[in-house]
Amino acid sequence: MAGGFIVVGQLYVTIPMVTGIAAAFGVDPAQAALIGTAFGVAYAAGFLLFGPLSDRYGRKRMILIGLMATAVATALVGLATSFGLLLAARMAQGFAASIFPPVALSLVAEELPPHHRPLGVSLMSFAFLGAVPLSQLFAVQTGSSLSTIMFELAPFYLLIAVGLYLAVGAKNTAPGVGSGTQGNRFASLARDPGIIAAWAAAVTMLFGFVSFYSGTQVFGANIGVDLQTVRLVGLPPLLLTFAAAPMTRRYGAPVTARIGLILAALAIGVGAIASPTAIMVASGALSAGVAFAVPGLIATVAGRATNANRGLALAIYSFALFLGASFAPPVAQALARIGTVPLSLLPAALLLSAVVGLTIGIRRPHPSNPS
């Protein structure tokens, strides 16, 4: 969980620092927001590579390599002396960090006894989602420059690597053997409209989540809201990730996912009112929506995939999820120049479109179980 907070948090820690980074490197704030995109695109792409590699070379080996590489890349971000070098270092950092999430989730499933696995997955989901507000709170509370924050964080990746080296069983050092070629496994997934719809919904989920925080960062002072309070209000509802599991068991994963997507869309719509009360309500409701949608989508993808292609299906899901988060900051910066309504309208419309697509897609039985 500690690794989940500080690895995934790198995607969001720069959101409240955009103005300072723009001034430090002499670029426009819209350009400065690209440091989040540079990290996120490399981060999302890495899932597609390192998820399957951990099946072949072992979870423990891959996660230790990833944490050590993330420590080095984080230090390089702190050393960047130009905006071009900063973008390159952030891409390297994102690529190295991408090893952690899929391998960590696999380790939870393999290391914990069966009756503890659902709780383990919920705890890791909370860590990944909680990283959004907590990383921003950390950046603001420290009041430090980007370089200082990166130098402060780099040693912690090494400490977590040591902890996992001691904690992870030796069984995860042995290479695994996958079944079928990756092309064949992808083709079987692509034939399922439900999985395709869930992947598309994943793009909209974190796009809306991060767009809201990025937009609030731009408009917060004019609206009269305290940005730290907005982030804190959004943290407790993320604990609803633990309520998603019983809801999924009772009503099904697609229902849980659609409830979360609808709630998130409504929350962003409320945020368009642009009053202090509306922003606070929207922050809490949006976090609650994400808390239901993310595990609901994971369960939808995992349930429709087979044992032979489930790892690849979840790697693509993770890629889609963080791809949406990566493009949110610059898009939010551009829409913010027009006003709060366009800033809210696009992500809300995308989330509602995802609900429609998921509803249509799941009507068709998945290929692995036509009945």
PDB file of C-alpha atoms in Angstrom, residues 67-291:
ATOM      1  CA  LEU A  67      11.285   0.182  -7.733  1.00  0.00           C
ATOM      2  CA  MET A  68      15.034   0.624  -8.145  1.00  0.00           C
ATOM      3  CA  ALA A  69      14.561   2.097 -11.623  1.00  0.00           C
ATOM      4  CA  THR A  70      11.868   4.433 -10.284  1.00  0.00           C
ATOM      5  CA  ALA A  71      14.257   5.700  -7.595  1.00  0.00           C
ATOM      6  CA  VAL A  72      16.902   6.514 -10.215  1.00  0.00           C
ATOM      7  CA  ALA A  73      14.414   8.141 -12.592  1.00  0.00           C
ATOM      8  CA  THR A  74      12.915  10.203  -9.763  1.00  0.00           C
ATOM      9  CA  ALA A  75      16.353  11.589  -8.951  1.00  0.00           C
ATOM     10  CA  LEU A  76      16.831  12.433 -12.645  1.00  0.00           C
ATOM     11  CA  VAL A  77      13.587  14.451 -12.586  1.00  0.00           C
ATOM     12  CA  GLY A  78      15.017  16.448  -9.708  1.00  0.00           C
ATOM     13  CA  LEU A  79      18.219  17.080 -11.656  1.00  0.00           C
ATOM     14  CA  ALA A  80      16.501  18.331 -14.856  1.00  0.00           C
ATOM     15  CA  THR A  81      17.760  21.784 -15.827  1.00  0.00           C
ATOM     16  CA  SER A  82      15.531  22.453 -18.839  1.00  0.00           C
ATOM     17  CA  PHE A  83      11.900  21.796 -19.659  1.00  0.00           C
ATOM     18  CA  GLY A  84      12.844  19.364 -22.424  1.00  0.00           C
ATOM     19  CA  LEU A  85      15.007  17.341 -20.046  1.00  0.00           C
ATOM     20  CA  LEU A  86      12.219  17.465 -17.466  1.00  0.00           C
ATOM     21  CA  LEU A  87       9.733  15.954 -19.929  1.00  0.00           C
ATOM     22  CA  ALA A  88      12.217  13.220 -20.868  1.00  0.00           C
ATOM     23  CA  ALA A  89      12.946  12.429 -17.222  1.00  0.00           C
ATOM     24  CA  ARG A  90       9.236  12.280 -16.400  1.00  0.00           C
ATOM     25  CA  MET A  91       8.674   9.824 -19.260  1.00  0.00           C
ATOM     26  CA  ALA A  92      11.496   7.625 -17.939  1.00  0.00           C
ATOM     27  CA  GLN A  93      10.011   7.888 -14.457  1.00  0.00           C
ATOM     28  CA  GLY A  94       6.554   6.901 -15.685  1.00  0.00           C
ATOM     29  CA  PHE A  95       7.915   3.942 -17.645  1.00  0.00           C
ATOM     30  CA  ALA A  96       9.836   2.642 -14.615  1.00  0.00           C
ATOM     31  CA  ALA A  97       6.881   3.198 -12.274  1.00  0.00           C
ATOM     32  CA  SER A  98       4.551   1.244 -14.573  1.00  0.00           C
ATOM     33  CA  ILE A  99       6.086  -2.012 -13.364  1.00  0.00           C
ATOM     34  CA  PHE A 100       4.606  -1.598  -9.899  1.00  0.00           C
ATOM     35  CA  PRO A 101       0.757  -1.593 -10.150  1.00  0.00           C
ATOM     36  CA  PRO A 102       0.083  -4.762 -12.202  1.00  0.00           C
ATOM     37  CA  VAL A 103       2.792  -6.742 -10.439  1.00  0.00           C
ATOM     38  CA  ALA A 104       1.665  -5.531  -6.999  1.00  0.00           C
ATOM     39  CA  LEU A 105      -1.910  -6.640  -7.688  1.00  0.00           C
ATOM     40  CA  SER A 106      -0.622 -10.029  -8.849  1.00  0.00           C
ATOM     41  CA  LEU A 107       1.487 -10.361  -5.697  1.00  0.00           C
ATOM     42  CA  VAL A 108      -1.540  -9.645  -3.502  1.00  0.00           C
ATOM     43  CA  ALA A 109      -3.490 -12.385  -5.259  1.00  0.00           C
ATOM     44  CA  GLU A 110      -0.627 -14.884  -5.032  1.00  0.00           C
ATOM     45  CA  GLU A 111       0.796 -14.146  -1.586  1.00  0.00           C
ATOM     46  CA  LEU A 112      -2.359 -13.757   0.502  1.00  0.00           C
ATOM     47  CA  PRO A 113      -4.516 -16.718   1.540  1.00  0.00           C
ATOM     48  CA  PRO A 114      -7.782 -16.967  -0.432  1.00  0.00           C
ATOM     49  CA  HIS A 115     -10.020 -15.572   2.326  1.00  0.00           C
ATOM     50  CA  HIS A 116      -7.849 -12.423   2.576  1.00  0.00           C
ATOM     51  CA  ARG A 117      -7.469 -11.709  -1.135  1.00  0.00           C
ATOM     52  CA  PRO A 118     -10.621  -9.564  -1.600  1.00  0.00           C
ATOM     53  CA  LEU A 119      -9.518  -7.352   1.299  1.00  0.00           C
ATOM     54  CA  GLY A 120      -6.008  -7.149  -0.152  1.00  0.00           C
ATOM     55  CA  VAL A 121      -7.321  -6.047  -3.539  1.00  0.00           C
ATOM     56  CA  SER A 122      -9.585  -3.469  -1.864  1.00  0.00           C
ATOM     57  CA  LEU A 123      -6.658  -2.101   0.145  1.00  0.00           C
ATOM     58  CA  MET A 124      -4.516  -1.778  -2.973  1.00  0.00           C
ATOM     59  CA  SER A 125      -7.391  -0.138  -4.879  1.00  0.00           C
ATOM     60  CA  PHE A 126      -7.761   2.372  -2.057  1.00  0.00           C
ATOM     61  CA  ALA A 127      -4.025   3.083  -2.177  1.00  0.00           C
ATOM     62  CA  PHE A 128      -4.102   3.699  -5.939  1.00  0.00           C
ATOM     63  CA  LEU A 129      -7.164   5.971  -5.720  1.00  0.00           C
ATOM     64  CA  GLY A 130      -6.133   7.658  -2.481  1.00  0.00           C
ATOM     65  CA  ALA A 131      -2.889   8.677  -4.158  1.00  0.00           C
ATOM     66  CA  VAL A 132      -4.848  11.289  -6.157  1.00  0.00           C
ATOM     67  CA  PRO A 133      -5.703  13.661  -3.276  1.00  0.00           C
ATOM     68  CA  LEU A 134      -2.889  12.639  -0.913  1.00  0.00           C
ATOM     69  CA  SER A 135      -0.086  13.303  -3.389  1.00  0.00           C
ATOM     70  CA  GLN A 136      -1.489  16.777  -4.047  1.00  0.00           C
ATOM     71  CA  LEU A 137      -1.829  17.441  -0.332  1.00  0.00           C
ATOM     72  CA  PHE A 138       1.782  16.403   0.127  1.00  0.00           C
ATOM     73  CA  ALA A 139       2.991  18.730  -2.636  1.00  0.00           C
ATOM     74  CA  VAL A 140       1.132  21.722  -1.199  1.00  0.00           C
ATOM     75  CA  GLN A 141       1.926  21.058   2.462  1.00  0.00           C
ATOM     76  CA  THR A 142       5.666  20.713   1.866  1.00  0.00           C
ATOM     77  CA  GLY A 143       5.719  23.923  -0.168  1.00  0.00           C
ATOM     78  CA  SER A 144       8.923  22.685  -1.781  1.00  0.00           C
ATOM     79  CA  SER A 145      10.128  22.902  -5.358  1.00  0.00           C
ATOM     80  CA  LEU A 146       9.718  20.012  -7.769  1.00  0.00           C
ATOM     81  CA  SER A 147      13.404  19.124  -7.436  1.00  0.00           C
ATOM     82  CA  THR A 148      13.243  19.006  -3.655  1.00  0.00           C
ATOM     83  CA  ILE A 149      10.147  16.809  -3.645  1.00  0.00           C
ATOM     84  CA  MET A 150      11.711  14.359  -6.087  1.00  0.00           C
ATOM     85  CA  PHE A 151      14.924  14.106  -4.050  1.00  0.00           C
ATOM     86  CA  GLU A 152      12.834  13.519  -0.921  1.00  0.00           C
ATOM     87  CA  LEU A 153      10.788  10.725  -2.526  1.00  0.00           C
ATOM     88  CA  ALA A 154      13.573   8.831  -4.329  1.00  0.00           C
ATOM     89  CA  PRO A 155      14.968   7.004  -1.241  1.00  0.00           C
ATOM     90  CA  PHE A 156      11.518   5.717  -0.275  1.00  0.00           C
ATOM     91  CA  TYR A 157      11.323   3.587  -3.421  1.00  0.00           C
ATOM     92  CA  LEU A 158      14.515   1.854  -2.337  1.00  0.00           C
ATOM     93  CA  LEU A 159      13.141   1.305   1.176  1.00  0.00           C
ATOM     94  CA  ILE A 160       9.988  -0.285  -0.243  1.00  0.00           C
ATOM     95  CA  ALA A 161      12.144  -2.488  -2.481  1.00  0.00           C
ATOM     96  CA  VAL A 162      14.016  -3.740   0.596  1.00  0.00           C
ATOM     97  CA  GLY A 163      10.726  -4.408   2.392  1.00  0.00           C
ATOM     98  CA  LEU A 164       9.303  -6.370  -0.525  1.00  0.00           C
ATOM     99  CA  TYR A 165      12.551  -8.297  -0.965  1.00  0.00           C
ATOM    100  CA  LEU A 166      12.165  -9.539   2.611  1.00  0.00           C
ATOM    101  CA  ALA A 167       8.388 -10.054   2.500  1.00  0.00           C
ATOM    102  CA  VAL A 168       7.710 -11.659  -0.896  1.00  0.00           C
ATOM    103  CA  GLY A 169       8.026 -15.433  -1.065  1.00  0.00           C
ATOM    104  CA  ALA A 170      10.643 -17.154  -3.157  1.00  0.00           C
ATOM    105  CA  LYS A 171       7.955 -18.780  -5.302  1.00  0.00           C
ATOM    106  CA  ASN A 172       7.543 -15.456  -7.087  1.00  0.00           C
ATOM    107  CA  THR A 173      11.139 -15.464  -8.324  1.00  0.00           C
ATOM    108  CA  ALA A 174      10.546 -18.342 -10.688  1.00  0.00           C
ATOM    109  CA  PRO A 175       9.584 -17.663 -14.293  1.00  0.00           C
ATOM    110  CA  GLY A 176       6.045 -18.472 -15.286  1.00  0.00           C
ATOM    111  CA  VAL A 177       4.809 -19.867 -18.564  1.00  0.00           C
ATOM    112  CA  GLY A 178       1.952 -18.212 -20.408  1.00  0.00           C
ATOM    113  CA  SER A 179      -0.471 -20.054 -22.666  1.00  0.00           C
ATOM    114  CA  GLY A 180      -0.914 -18.934 -26.227  1.00  0.00           C
ATOM    115  CA  THR A 181       0.635 -16.020 -28.040  1.00  0.00           C
ATOM    116  CA  GLN A 182      -0.177 -12.479 -26.975  1.00  0.00           C
ATOM    117  CA  GLY A 183      -1.727 -11.792 -30.387  1.00  0.00           C
ATOM    118  CA  ASN A 184      -4.146 -14.704 -30.045  1.00  0.00           C
ATOM    119  CA  ARG A 185      -5.051 -13.697 -26.499  1.00  0.00           C
ATOM    120  CA  PHE A 186      -5.742 -10.127 -27.573  1.00  0.00           C
ATOM    121  CA  ALA A 187      -7.872 -11.297 -30.500  1.00  0.00           C
ATOM    122  CA  SER A 188     -10.067 -13.345 -28.160  1.00  0.00           C
ATOM    123  CA  LEU A 189     -10.546 -10.303 -25.914  1.00  0.00           C
ATOM    124  CA  ALA A 190     -11.298  -7.986 -28.829  1.00  0.00           C
ATOM    125  CA  ARG A 191     -14.211 -10.227 -29.861  1.00  0.00           C
ATOM    126  CA  ASP A 192     -16.016  -9.454 -26.604  1.00  0.00           C
ATOM    127  CA  PRO A 193     -17.927  -6.136 -26.815  1.00  0.00           C
ATOM    128  CA  GLY A 194     -18.344  -6.119 -23.045  1.00  0.00           C
ATOM    129  CA  ILE A 195     -14.596  -6.040 -22.475  1.00  0.00           C
ATOM    130  CA  ILE A 196     -14.125  -3.402 -25.181  1.00  0.00           C
ATOM    131  CA  ALA A 197     -16.818  -1.263 -23.525  1.00  0.00           C
ATOM    132  CA  ALA A 198     -15.179  -1.673 -20.105  1.00  0.00           C
ATOM    133  CA  TRP A 199     -11.796  -0.611 -21.524  1.00  0.00           C
ATOM    134  CA  ALA A 200     -13.406   2.469 -23.070  1.00  0.00           C
ATOM    135  CA  ALA A 201     -15.183   3.268 -19.799  1.00  0.00           C
ATOM    136  CA  ALA A 202     -11.851   3.075 -17.974  1.00  0.00           C
ATOM    137  CA  VAL A 203     -10.487   5.901 -20.147  1.00  0.00           C
ATOM    138  CA  THR A 204     -13.362   8.183 -19.140  1.00  0.00           C
ATOM    139  CA  MET A 205     -13.181   7.319 -15.420  1.00  0.00           C
ATOM    140  CA  LEU A 206      -9.851   8.824 -14.409  1.00  0.00           C
ATOM    141  CA  PHE A 207     -10.129  11.454 -17.152  1.00  0.00           C
ATOM    142  CA  GLY A 208     -13.146  12.847 -15.319  1.00  0.00           C
ATOM    143  CA  PHE A 209     -11.563  12.417 -11.888  1.00  0.00           C
ATOM    144  CA  VAL A 210      -8.320  14.206 -12.731  1.00  0.00           C
ATOM    145  CA  SER A 211     -10.085  16.845 -14.868  1.00  0.00           C
ATOM    146  CA  PHE A 212     -12.120  17.877 -11.834  1.00  0.00           C
ATOM    147  CA  TYR A 213      -9.041  18.381  -9.650  1.00  0.00           C
ATOM    148  CA  SER A 214      -7.125  20.108 -12.426  1.00  0.00           C
ATOM    149  CA  GLY A 215     -10.046  22.435 -13.109  1.00  0.00           C
ATOM    150  CA  THR A 216     -10.481  23.205  -9.423  1.00  0.00           C
ATOM    151  CA  GLN A 217      -6.789  24.063  -9.273  1.00  0.00           C
ATOM    152  CA  VAL A 218      -7.373  26.666 -12.010  1.00  0.00           C
ATOM    153  CA  PHE A 219     -10.670  28.125 -10.751  1.00  0.00           C
ATOM    154  CA  GLY A 220     -10.360  27.543  -7.017  1.00  0.00           C
ATOM    155  CA  ALA A 221      -9.185  31.028  -6.068  1.00  0.00           C
ATOM    156  CA  ASN A 222     -11.915  32.715  -8.143  1.00  0.00           C
ATOM    157  CA  ILE A 223     -14.656  30.498  -6.737  1.00  0.00           C
ATOM    158  CA  GLY A 224     -13.530  31.051  -3.162  1.00  0.00           C
ATOM    159  CA  VAL A 225     -12.823  27.447  -2.146  1.00  0.00           C
ATOM    160  CA  ASP A 226      -9.853  26.133  -0.225  1.00  0.00           C
ATOM    161  CA  LEU A 227      -8.140  23.581  -2.477  1.00  0.00           C
ATOM    162  CA  GLN A 228      -6.773  21.603   0.460  1.00  0.00           C
ATOM    163  CA  THR A 229     -10.276  21.207   1.876  1.00  0.00           C
ATOM    164  CA  VAL A 230     -11.574  20.049  -1.511  1.00  0.00           C
ATOM    165  CA  ARG A 231      -8.921  17.322  -1.611  1.00  0.00           C
ATOM    166  CA  LEU A 232      -9.587  16.250   1.978  1.00  0.00           C
ATOM    167  CA  VAL A 233     -13.347  16.037   1.359  1.00  0.00           C
ATOM    168  CA  GLY A 234     -12.664  13.671  -1.535  1.00  0.00           C
ATOM    169  CA  LEU A 235     -10.554  11.249   0.516  1.00  0.00           C
ATOM    170  CA  PRO A 236     -13.046   9.509   2.904  1.00  0.00           C
ATOM    171  CA  PRO A 237     -15.540   8.493   0.159  1.00  0.00           C
ATOM    172  CA  LEU A 238     -12.757   6.478  -1.492  1.00  0.00           C
ATOM    173  CA  LEU A 239     -13.218   3.996   1.369  1.00  0.00           C
ATOM    174  CA  LEU A 240     -16.358   2.909  -0.485  1.00  0.00           C
ATOM    175  CA  THR A 241     -14.050   0.671  -2.507  1.00  0.00           C
ATOM    176  CA  PHE A 242     -14.686  -1.802   0.318  1.00  0.00           C
ATOM    177  CA  ALA A 243     -18.454  -1.584  -0.272  1.00  0.00           C
ATOM    178  CA  ALA A 244     -18.013  -2.351  -3.974  1.00  0.00           C
ATOM    179  CA  ALA A 245     -17.200  -6.017  -3.287  1.00  0.00           C
ATOM    180  CA  PRO A 246     -20.503  -6.951  -1.579  1.00  0.00           C
ATOM    181  CA  MET A 247     -22.448  -4.867  -4.105  1.00  0.00           C
ATOM    182  CA  THR A 248     -20.753  -6.747  -6.942  1.00  0.00           C
ATOM    183  CA  ARG A 249     -21.537 -10.100  -5.360  1.00  0.00           C
ATOM    184  CA  ARG A 250     -25.208  -9.171  -5.014  1.00  0.00           C
ATOM    185  CA  TYR A 251     -25.955  -7.211  -8.181  1.00  0.00           C
ATOM    186  CA  GLY A 252     -23.077  -8.016 -10.523  1.00  0.00           C
ATOM    187  CA  ALA A 253     -19.930  -6.138 -11.542  1.00  0.00           C
ATOM    188  CA  PRO A 254     -21.465  -4.223 -14.481  1.00  0.00           C
ATOM    189  CA  VAL A 255     -24.164  -2.770 -12.206  1.00  0.00           C
ATOM    190  CA  THR A 256     -21.539  -1.612  -9.702  1.00  0.00           C
ATOM    191  CA  ALA A 257     -19.505  -0.047 -12.501  1.00  0.00           C
ATOM    192  CA  ARG A 258     -22.490   1.770 -14.030  1.00  0.00           C
ATOM    193  CA  ILE A 259     -23.642   3.133 -10.662  1.00  0.00           C
ATOM    194  CA  GLY A 260     -20.163   4.542 -10.153  1.00  0.00           C
ATOM    195  CA  LEU A 261     -19.986   6.072 -13.625  1.00  0.00           C
ATOM    196  CA  ILE A 262     -23.400   7.729 -13.274  1.00  0.00           C
ATOM    197  CA  LEU A 263     -22.548   9.095  -9.829  1.00  0.00           C
ATOM    198  CA  ALA A 264     -19.256  10.489 -11.129  1.00  0.00           C
ATOM    199  CA  ALA A 265     -20.985  12.177 -14.082  1.00  0.00           C
ATOM    200  CA  LEU A 266     -23.587  13.751 -11.811  1.00  0.00           C
ATOM    201  CA  ALA A 267     -20.870  14.947  -9.424  1.00  0.00           C
ATOM    202  CA  ILE A 268     -18.958  16.687 -12.201  1.00  0.00           C
ATOM    203  CA  GLY A 269     -22.211  18.256 -13.364  1.00  0.00           C
ATOM    204  CA  VAL A 270     -22.802  19.652  -9.878  1.00  0.00           C
ATOM    205  CA  GLY A 271     -19.262  21.055  -9.938  1.00  0.00           C
ATOM    206  CA  ALA A 272     -20.216  23.171 -12.958  1.00  0.00           C
ATOM    207  CA  ILE A 273     -22.296  25.349 -10.624  1.00  0.00           C
ATOM    208  CA  ALA A 274     -18.918  26.675  -9.436  1.00  0.00           C
ATOM    209  CA  SER A 275     -19.934  27.641  -5.901  1.00  0.00           C
ATOM    210  CA  PRO A 276     -18.005  26.591  -2.770  1.00  0.00           C
ATOM    211  CA  THR A 277     -20.809  24.283  -1.614  1.00  0.00           C
ATOM    212  CA  ALA A 278     -21.219  22.717  -5.051  1.00  0.00           C
ATOM    213  CA  ILE A 279     -17.479  22.040  -5.347  1.00  0.00           C
ATOM    214  CA  MET A 280     -17.370  20.333  -1.939  1.00  0.00           C
ATOM    215  CA  VAL A 281     -20.397  18.178  -2.739  1.00  0.00           C
ATOM    216  CA  ALA A 282     -18.959  17.332  -6.132  1.00  0.00           C
ATOM    217  CA  SER A 283     -15.602  16.324  -4.635  1.00  0.00           C
ATOM    218  CA  GLY A 284     -17.182  13.842  -2.243  1.00  0.00           C
ATOM    219  CA  ALA A 285     -19.654  12.438  -4.772  1.00  0.00           C
ATOM    220  CA  LEU A 286     -16.994  12.092  -7.469  1.00  0.00           C
ATOM    221  CA  SER A 287     -14.729  10.109  -5.152  1.00  0.00           C
ATOM    222  CA  ALA A 288     -17.655   7.857  -4.235  1.00  0.00           C
ATOM    223  CA  GLY A 289     -18.392   7.270  -7.911  1.00  0.00           C
ATOM    224  CA  VAL A 290     -14.795   6.366  -8.670  1.00  0.00           C
ATOM    225  CA  ALA A 291     -14.715   4.072  -5.630  1.00  0.00           C
TER     226      ALA A 291
END
